[in-house]
C-alpha positions as a Markdown table, in Angstrom:
| # | Residue | x | y | z |
|---|---|---|---|---|
| 1 | Ser | 209.6 | 110.7 | 136.3 |
| 2 | Thr | 205.8 | 108.9 | 136.2 |
| 3 | Leu | 204.8 | 105.6 | 138.0 |
| 4 | Pro | 204.8 | 102.4 | 135.8 |
| 5 | Glu | 201.2 | 101.2 | 135.8 |
| 6 | Ala | 200.7 | 97.8 | 137.0 |
| 7 | Ser | 198.9 | 96.6 | 134.0 |
| 8 | Arg | 202.4 | 97.9 | 131.6 |
| 9 | Ile | 205.1 | 95.6 | 134.0 |
| 10 | Gly | 205.5 | 92.5 | 132.6 |
| 11 | Ser | 208.2 | 90.3 | 133.4 |
| 12 | Leu | 209.3 | 89.7 | 136.8 |
| 13 | Pro | 213.0 | 91.8 | 136.3 |
| 14 | Ser | 210.6 | 94.9 | 135.0 |
| 15 | Ile | 208.5 | 94.2 | 138.5 |
| 16 | Lys | 211.3 | 94.5 | 140.6 |
| 17 | Gln | 212.9 | 96.8 | 139.3 |
| 18 | Ala | 209.7 | 99.0 | 139.6 |
| 19 | Leu | 209.3 | 97.6 | 142.9 |
| 20 | Ser | 212.9 | 98.9 | 144.0 |
| 21 | Glu | 212.0 | 102.5 | 142.4 |
| 22 | Gly | 208.7 | 102.4 | 144.1 |
| 23 | Arg | 210.9 | 101.9 | 147.4 |
| 24 | Val | 213.1 | 104.5 | 146.8 |
| 25 | Asp | 210.0 | 107.3 | 146.1 |
| 26 | Leu | 208.3 | 105.8 | 149.2 |
| 27 | Lys | 211.3 | 106.6 | 151.2 |
| 28 | Ala | 211.9 | 109.9 | 149.7 |
| 29 | Leu | 208.8 | 110.9 | 150.2 |
| 30 | Ser | 207.8 | 113.6 | 153.0 |
| 31 | Ser | 204.1 | 113.9 | 152.2 |
| 32 | Cys | 201.8 | 110.4 | 152.4 |
| 33 | Val | 199.6 | 111.6 | 149.8 |
| 34 | Pro | 201.8 | 110.9 | 146.7 |
| 35 | Ala | 202.8 | 107.9 | 148.5 |
| 36 | Gln | 199.6 | 106.8 | 148.4 |
| 37 | Ala | 199.2 | 107.0 | 144.8 |
| 38 | Leu | 202.3 | 105.0 | 144.5 |
| 39 | Met | 200.8 | 102.0 | 146.4 |
| 40 | Ser | 197.4 | 102.2 | 144.8 |
| 41 | Ser | 199.6 | 102.1 | 141.4 |
| 42 | Leu | 201.7 | 99.4 | 142.4 |
| 43 | Gly | 200.1 | 97.9 | 145.3 |
| 44 | Pro | 198.8 | 95.0 | 143.7 |
| 45 | Thr | 201.8 | 94.1 | 141.8 |
| 46 | Ile | 203.9 | 93.9 | 145.0 |
| 47 | Leu | 201.0 | 92.1 | 146.8 |
| 48 | Ser | 201.2 | 89.7 | 143.9 |
| 49 | Leu | 205.2 | 89.7 | 143.6 |
| 50 | Leu | 205.5 | 88.6 | 147.6 |
| 51 | Ser | 202.5 | 85.8 | 147.0 |
| 52 | Ala | 204.4 | 84.2 | 144.5 |
| 53 | Ser | 208.0 | 85.1 | 145.5 |
| 54 | Gly | 206.8 | 83.1 | 148.7 |
| 55 | Val | 206.4 | 80.2 | 147.1 |
| 56 | Ala | 209.5 | 80.3 | 144.3 |
| 57 | Tyr | 211.4 | 78.0 | 146.2 |
| 58 | Gly | 214.4 | 77.6 | 144.7 |
| 59 | Asp | 214.4 | 80.9 | 143.3 |
| 60 | Lys | 218.4 | 82.6 | 144.7 |
| 61 | Thr | 216.2 | 85.8 | 144.9 |
| 62 | Arg | 213.4 | 85.1 | 146.6 |
| 63 | Ala | 214.2 | 86.1 | 150.7 |
| 64 | Ser | 215.4 | 89.6 | 149.1 |
| 65 | Thr | 212.6 | 89.9 | 147.0 |
| 66 | Cys | 210.0 | 89.3 | 149.7 |
| 67 | Thr | 211.9 | 91.5 | 151.9 |
| 68 | Asp | 211.6 | 94.4 | 149.5 |
| 69 | Cys | 208.0 | 93.6 | 149.1 |
| 70 | Ile | 207.6 | 93.7 | 152.6 |
| 71 | Arg | 209.3 | 96.9 | 153.4 |
| 72 | Thr | 207.5 | 98.5 | 150.7 |
| 73 | Leu | 204.4 | 97.2 | 152.4 |
| 74 | Leu | 205.4 | 98.6 | 155.4 |
| 75 | Leu | 206.1 | 102.4 | 154.1 |
| 76 | Gly | 202.3 | 102.5 | 152.8 |
| 77 | His | 200.7 | 101.0 | 155.9 |
| 78 | Arg | 202.5 | 103.6 | 157.9 |
| 79 | Cys | 201.1 | 106.9 | 155.2 |
| 80 | Val | 197.4 | 104.9 | 155.9 |
| 81 | Ala | 197.8 | 103.8 | 159.4 |
| 82 | Ser | 194.7 | 106.2 | 160.5 |
| 83 | Asp | 192.5 | 104.3 | 158.0 |
| 84 | Ala | 194.3 | 100.5 | 157.7 |
| 85 | Gly | 191.6 | 98.3 | 157.4 |
| 86 | Ala | 190.7 | 97.7 | 154.3 |
| 87 | Leu | 194.8 | 97.7 | 153.6 |
| 88 | Leu | 194.7 | 95.0 | 156.4 |
| 89 | Gly | 192.0 | 92.8 | 154.9 |
| 90 | Val | 194.2 | 92.5 | 151.5 |
| 91 | Leu | 197.4 | 92.0 | 153.3 |
| 92 | Leu | 196.2 | 89.6 | 156.1 |
| 93 | Pro | 194.8 | 86.8 | 153.9 |
| 94 | Val | 198.2 | 86.4 | 151.4 |
| 95 | Met | 201.0 | 87.1 | 154.4 |
| 96 | Val | 199.0 | 84.4 | 157.0 |
| 97 | Pro | 199.5 | 81.6 | 154.5 |
| 98 | Leu | 203.1 | 82.3 | 153.6 |
| 99 | Ile | 204.2 | 82.2 | 156.9 |
| 100 | Arg | 202.5 | 78.5 | 157.2 |
| 101 | Asp | 203.8 | 77.6 | 153.7 |
| 102 | Asn | 207.6 | 78.8 | 154.8 |
| 103 | Gly | 207.8 | 78.3 | 158.7 |
| 104 | Leu | 209.3 | 80.3 | 161.6 |
| 105 | Pro | 212.4 | 79.6 | 163.4 |
| 106 | Asn | 212.6 | 77.3 | 166.2 |
| 107 | Asn | 209.9 | 75.4 | 164.6 |
| 108 | His | 207.6 | 77.4 | 166.2 |
| 109 | Leu | 204.8 | 76.6 | 163.7 |
| 110 | Gly | 206.1 | 73.0 | 163.3 |
| 111 | Pro | 208.7 | 71.6 | 160.8 |
| 112 | Pro | 208.4 | 73.9 | 157.6 |
| 113 | Pro | 207.8 | 72.2 | 154.6 |
| 114 | Lys | 211.5 | 71.4 | 152.6 |
| 115 | Ala | 210.7 | 72.8 | 149.9 |
| 116 | Ala | 210.9 | 76.2 | 152.1 |
| 117 | Gly | 214.7 | 75.4 | 152.1 |
| 118 | Pro | 216.8 | 77.6 | 155.3 |
| 119 | Glu | 215.5 | 80.8 | 153.9 |
| 120 | Gly | 212.0 | 79.5 | 154.6 |
| 121 | Pro | 211.8 | 80.3 | 158.4 |
| 122 | Thr | 213.6 | 83.6 | 157.9 |
| 123 | Ile | 210.7 | 85.1 | 155.3 |
| 124 | Gly | 208.2 | 83.5 | 158.0 |
| 125 | Lys | 209.8 | 85.4 | 160.4 |
| 126 | Leu | 210.1 | 88.8 | 158.5 |
| 127 | Leu | 206.5 | 88.1 | 157.8 |
| 128 | Ala | 205.3 | 87.6 | 161.8 |
| 129 | Ser | 207.4 | 90.8 | 162.9 |
| 130 | Cys | 205.5 | 92.7 | 159.9 |
| 131 | Leu | 202.0 | 91.4 | 161.4 |
| 132 | Val | 203.1 | 92.4 | 165.2 |
| 133 | His | 203.8 | 96.1 | 163.7 |
| 134 | Phe | 200.2 | 96.1 | 162.1 |
| 135 | Ala | 198.6 | 94.8 | 165.1 |
| 136 | Lys | 200.7 | 97.4 | 167.4 |
| 137 | Thr | 200.4 | 100.4 | 165.2 |
| 138 | Ser | 196.5 | 100.1 | 164.0 |
| 139 | Gly | 195.3 | 97.5 | 166.7 |
| 140 | Pro | 191.5 | 97.8 | 165.7 |
| 141 | Ala | 191.8 | 97.5 | 162.4 |
| 142 | Phe | 194.1 | 94.8 | 162.9 |
| 143 | Lys | 191.5 | 92.9 | 165.0 |
| 144 | Ala | 188.7 | 94.0 | 162.1 |
| 145 | Ala | 191.0 | 91.9 | 158.9 |
| 146 | Met | 191.8 | 88.9 | 161.5 |
| 147 | Ala | 188.1 | 88.2 | 162.0 |
| 148 | Gly | 187.6 | 88.1 | 158.7 |
| 149 | Leu | 190.8 | 85.1 | 158.5 |
| 150 | Gly | 189.1 | 81.5 | 158.7 |
| 151 | Glu | 190.2 | 79.4 | 161.5 |
| 152 | Lys | 193.2 | 78.1 | 160.1 |
| 153 | Asp | 194.5 | 81.3 | 159.2 |
| 154 | Arg | 193.6 | 82.7 | 163.0 |
| 155 | Gly | 195.2 | 80.2 | 164.2 |
| 156 | Thr | 198.2 | 80.3 | 162.4 |
| 157 | Leu | 198.9 | 84.3 | 163.0 |
| 158 | Glu | 198.0 | 83.9 | 166.5 |
| 159 | Ala | 200.9 | 81.7 | 166.7 |
| 160 | Ala | 203.5 | 83.9 | 164.6 |
| 161 | Val | 202.7 | 86.8 | 166.8 |
| 162 | Arg | 203.2 | 84.8 | 169.8 |
| 163 | Gly | 206.4 | 83.6 | 168.4 |
| 164 | Glu | 207.7 | 87.1 | 167.3 |
| 165 | Met | 206.8 | 88.6 | 170.5 |
| 166 | Ser | 208.2 | 85.6 | 172.3 |
| 167 | Gly | 211.6 | 85.8 | 170.6 |
| 168 | Tyr | 210.6 | 82.0 | 169.7 |
| 169 | Gly | 211.4 | 80.2 | 173.2 |
């Protein structure tokens, strides 16, 4: 099967379908070379969908869409973990503001915006656990990407990682 090019994917349902197909293909791959090509093709679309869905307050599918996006990005990271600097340099500036916009369990960053709804802290926790995974598996690249963040984003990232590692207690 051929992969849809990001430029040919128009509507949100077709992007979600491409995401779903990409996730399935990534899981089935035994070699990371095709997965890297898949992430090159769909990665920007997946990141755009995560960014849009993370703040699509009121959308009943936003939590599941964010989950699918994050799973796909984690699988893509696994395939480039030895050279994750560029990927993390792109992911962190998108993920950290989404954590701030959605909050974390137990009001770890302060009360989440009311618009985030009850699923907001769940999305924030999922993103935070993803960041912990990146920090543990690609430490130097994670630190380098973190250095490129502004002070506010670095503070959010540090609080999210600390909260995730402590169980938000």
